[in-house]
mmCIF file of C-alpha atoms in Angstrom:
data_model
loop_
_atom_site.group_PDB
_atom_site.id
_atom_site.type_symbol
_atom_site.label_atom_id
_atom_site.label_comp_id
_atom_site.label_asym_id
_atom_site.label_seq_id
_atom_site.Cartn_x
_atom_site.Cartn_y
_atom_site.Cartn_z
ATOM 1 C CA UNK A 1 26.490 -5.182 10.186
ATOM 2 C CA UNK A 2 23.289 -5.212 12.248
ATOM 3 C CA UNK A 3 22.766 -7.978 14.810
ATOM 4 C CA UNK A 4 20.885 -11.090 13.662
ATOM 5 C CA UNK A 5 17.775 -10.187 15.669
ATOM 6 C CA UNK A 6 17.286 -6.942 13.710
ATOM 7 C CA UNK A 7 16.079 -5.962 10.264
ATOM 8 C CA UNK A 8 17.045 -2.829 8.318
ATOM 9 C CA UNK A 9 14.432 -1.211 6.096
ATOM 10 C CA UNK A 10 14.849 1.784 3.771
ATOM 11 C CA UNK A 11 12.165 4.097 2.453
ATOM 12 C CA UNK A 12 12.205 7.255 0.350
ATOM 13 C CA UNK A 13 10.232 10.181 1.719
ATOM 14 C CA UNK A 14 9.134 13.638 0.616
ATOM 15 C CA UNK A 15 8.852 15.807 3.710
ATOM 16 C CA UNK A 16 6.459 18.744 3.778
ATOM 17 C CA UNK A 17 8.024 21.508 5.858
ATOM 18 C CA UNK A 18 6.395 24.692 7.165
ATOM 19 C CA UNK A 19 7.906 28.191 7.342
ATOM 20 C CA UNK A 20 9.392 27.396 10.766
ATOM 21 C CA UNK A 21 11.277 24.326 9.511
ATOM 22 C CA UNK A 22 8.914 21.876 11.207
ATOM 23 C CA UNK A 23 7.945 18.737 9.305
ATOM 24 C CA UNK A 24 4.193 18.724 8.735
ATOM 25 C CA UNK A 25 3.679 15.627 6.588
ATOM 26 C CA UNK A 26 5.411 12.708 4.861
ATOM 27 C CA UNK A 27 4.871 11.019 1.523
ATOM 28 C CA UNK A 28 6.668 7.671 1.552
ATOM 29 C CA UNK A 29 7.617 5.452 -1.357
ATOM 30 C CA UNK A 30 9.644 2.353 -2.040
ATOM 31 C CA UNK A 31 11.114 3.861 -5.204
ATOM 32 C CA UNK A 32 12.096 7.327 -6.330
ATOM 33 C CA UNK A 33 10.272 6.772 -9.596
ATOM 34 C CA UNK A 34 6.998 6.302 -7.699
ATOM 35 C CA UNK A 35 7.571 9.455 -5.650
ATOM 36 C CA UNK A 36 8.522 11.353 -8.785
ATOM 37 C CA UNK A 37 5.208 10.463 -10.412
ATOM 38 C CA UNK A 38 3.327 11.686 -7.310
ATOM 39 C CA UNK A 39 5.396 14.877 -7.150
ATOM 40 C CA UNK A 40 4.742 15.668 -10.821
ATOM 41 C CA UNK A 41 1.012 16.039 -10.022
ATOM 42 C CA UNK A 42 1.495 18.255 -6.953
ATOM 43 C CA UNK A 43 0.617 21.879 -6.640
ATOM 44 C CA UNK A 44 2.756 23.831 -4.206
ATOM 45 C CA UNK A 45 1.013 25.060 -1.071
ATOM 46 C CA UNK A 46 1.885 28.525 0.157
ATOM 47 C CA UNK A 47 3.958 28.400 3.321
ATOM 48 C CA UNK A 48 5.243 24.877 2.670
ATOM 49 C CA UNK A 49 8.414 23.534 1.147
ATOM 50 C CA UNK A 50 9.397 20.014 0.228
ATOM 51 C CA UNK A 51 12.579 17.988 0.625
ATOM 52 C CA UNK A 52 13.729 14.520 -0.314
ATOM 53 C CA UNK A 53 15.085 12.090 2.277
ATOM 54 C CA UNK A 54 15.980 8.413 2.525
ATOM 55 C CA UNK A 55 14.921 6.919 5.864
ATOM 56 C CA UNK A 56 16.804 3.989 7.429
ATOM 57 C CA UNK A 57 14.937 2.040 10.114
ATOM 58 C CA UNK A 58 16.504 -0.628 12.313
ATOM 59 C CA UNK A 59 13.801 -2.938 13.671
ATOM 60 C CA UNK A 60 14.050 -5.524 16.444
ATOM 61 C CA UNK A 61 12.640 -8.761 15.041
ATOM 62 C CA UNK A 62 11.946 -10.122 18.538
ATOM 63 C CA UNK A 63 9.023 -7.776 19.074
ATOM 64 C CA UNK A 64 10.640 -4.737 20.678
ATOM 65 C CA UNK A 65 9.879 -2.513 17.687
ATOM 66 C CA UNK A 66 11.903 0.297 16.174
ATOM 67 C CA UNK A 67 15.431 0.491 17.590
ATOM 68 C CA UNK A 68 16.923 3.278 15.486
ATOM 69 C CA UNK A 69 15.940 5.698 12.722
ATOM 70 C CA UNK A 70 18.358 7.731 10.624
ATOM 71 C CA UNK A 71 17.937 10.071 7.659
ATOM 72 C CA UNK A 72 19.975 10.920 4.569
ATOM 73 C CA UNK A 73 19.140 14.134 2.719
ATOM 74 C CA UNK A 74 20.815 13.588 -0.664
ATOM 75 C CA UNK A 75 20.641 17.222 -1.774
ATOM 76 C CA UNK A 76 22.546 18.212 1.387
ATOM 77 C CA UNK A 77 25.493 15.907 0.643
ATOM 78 C CA UNK A 78 28.586 17.591 -0.850
ATOM 79 C CA UNK A 79 29.464 16.202 -4.268
ATOM 80 C CA UNK A 80 32.873 14.946 -3.136
ATOM 81 C CA UNK A 81 31.599 13.250 0.035
ATOM 82 C CA UNK A 82 30.517 9.645 0.431
ATOM 83 C CA UNK A 83 26.862 9.577 1.440
ATOM 84 C CA UNK A 84 26.266 8.545 5.047
ATOM 85 C CA UNK A 85 23.453 8.354 7.506
ATOM 86 C CA UNK A 86 24.651 9.341 10.979
ATOM 87 C CA UNK A 87 27.054 6.398 11.278
ATOM 88 C CA UNK A 88 26.281 4.014 8.391
ATOM 89 C CA UNK A 89 27.058 4.349 4.692
ATOM 90 C CA UNK A 90 24.105 4.741 2.347
ATOM 91 C CA UNK A 91 23.823 1.539 0.275
ATOM 92 C CA UNK A 92 25.043 1.935 -3.308
ATOM 93 C CA UNK A 93 21.630 0.829 -4.598
ATOM 94 C CA UNK A 94 20.020 3.992 -3.210
ATOM 95 C CA UNK A 95 22.859 6.249 -4.349
ATOM 96 C CA UNK A 96 22.476 4.934 -7.904
ATOM 97 C CA UNK A 97 18.726 5.361 -7.756
ATOM 98 C CA UNK A 98 19.127 8.945 -6.570
ATOM 99 C CA UNK A 99 21.645 9.766 -9.303
ATOM 100 C CA UNK A 100 19.255 8.367 -11.921
ATOM 101 C CA UNK A 101 16.448 10.742 -10.893
ATOM 102 C CA UNK A 102 18.455 13.587 -9.355
ATOM 103 C CA UNK A 103 17.893 16.135 -12.119
ATOM 104 C CA UNK A 104 14.160 15.466 -12.351
ATOM 105 C CA UNK A 105 13.752 15.796 -8.581
ATOM 106 C CA UNK A 106 15.888 18.909 -8.471
ATOM 107 C CA UNK A 107 13.757 20.605 -11.126
ATOM 108 C CA UNK A 108 10.479 19.644 -9.452
ATOM 109 C CA UNK A 109 11.631 20.673 -5.982
ATOM 110 C CA UNK A 110 12.905 24.003 -7.263
ATOM 111 C CA UNK A 111 9.555 24.588 -8.945
ATOM 112 C CA UNK A 112 7.535 23.527 -5.885
ATOM 113 C CA UNK A 113 9.753 25.336 -3.406
ATOM 114 C CA UNK A 114 10.043 28.363 -5.675
ATOM 115 C CA UNK A 115 13.730 28.731 -4.870
ATOM 116 C CA UNK A 116 16.859 28.957 -6.943
ATOM 117 C CA UNK A 117 19.636 26.468 -6.396
ATOM 118 C CA UNK A 118 22.775 28.112 -5.057
ATOM 119 C CA UNK A 119 26.104 26.458 -5.739
ATOM 120 C CA UNK A 120 28.944 27.125 -3.348
ATOM 121 C CA UNK A 121 32.253 25.278 -3.212
ATOM 122 C CA UNK A 122 30.902 22.346 -5.278
ATOM 123 C CA UNK A 123 28.246 21.559 -2.689
ATOM 124 C CA UNK A 124 24.687 20.493 -3.466
ATOM 125 C CA UNK A 125 22.703 22.939 -1.402
ATOM 126 C CA UNK A 126 19.333 22.035 0.112
ATOM 127 C CA UNK A 127 16.390 22.830 -2.061
#
């Protein structure tokens, strides 16, 4: 549990990644549904790929700003593993939301990234 002088905020994000694996841009949203609607209108850009992430920010409410930032890449999480940020469990609310839209996101990301999903040892591989 975070200390009383902090606030935890979560935000979904589509990262735009270049051929070198460097993040070039972010498209943030409060809900996956909202990001899905944006993603449905996108045209893939050559040399870029896209990946879904949930960002967890820990803010100091006494004015010191951002204390910690962690990321959860849901398509990188093995099916039989509980989803975690670096050291904190992903709230069930976000897991349920991801499961609700997982197939739609998977299809769009495969289309935009022009890659085929590879399944190995029951693991969701990055798209």
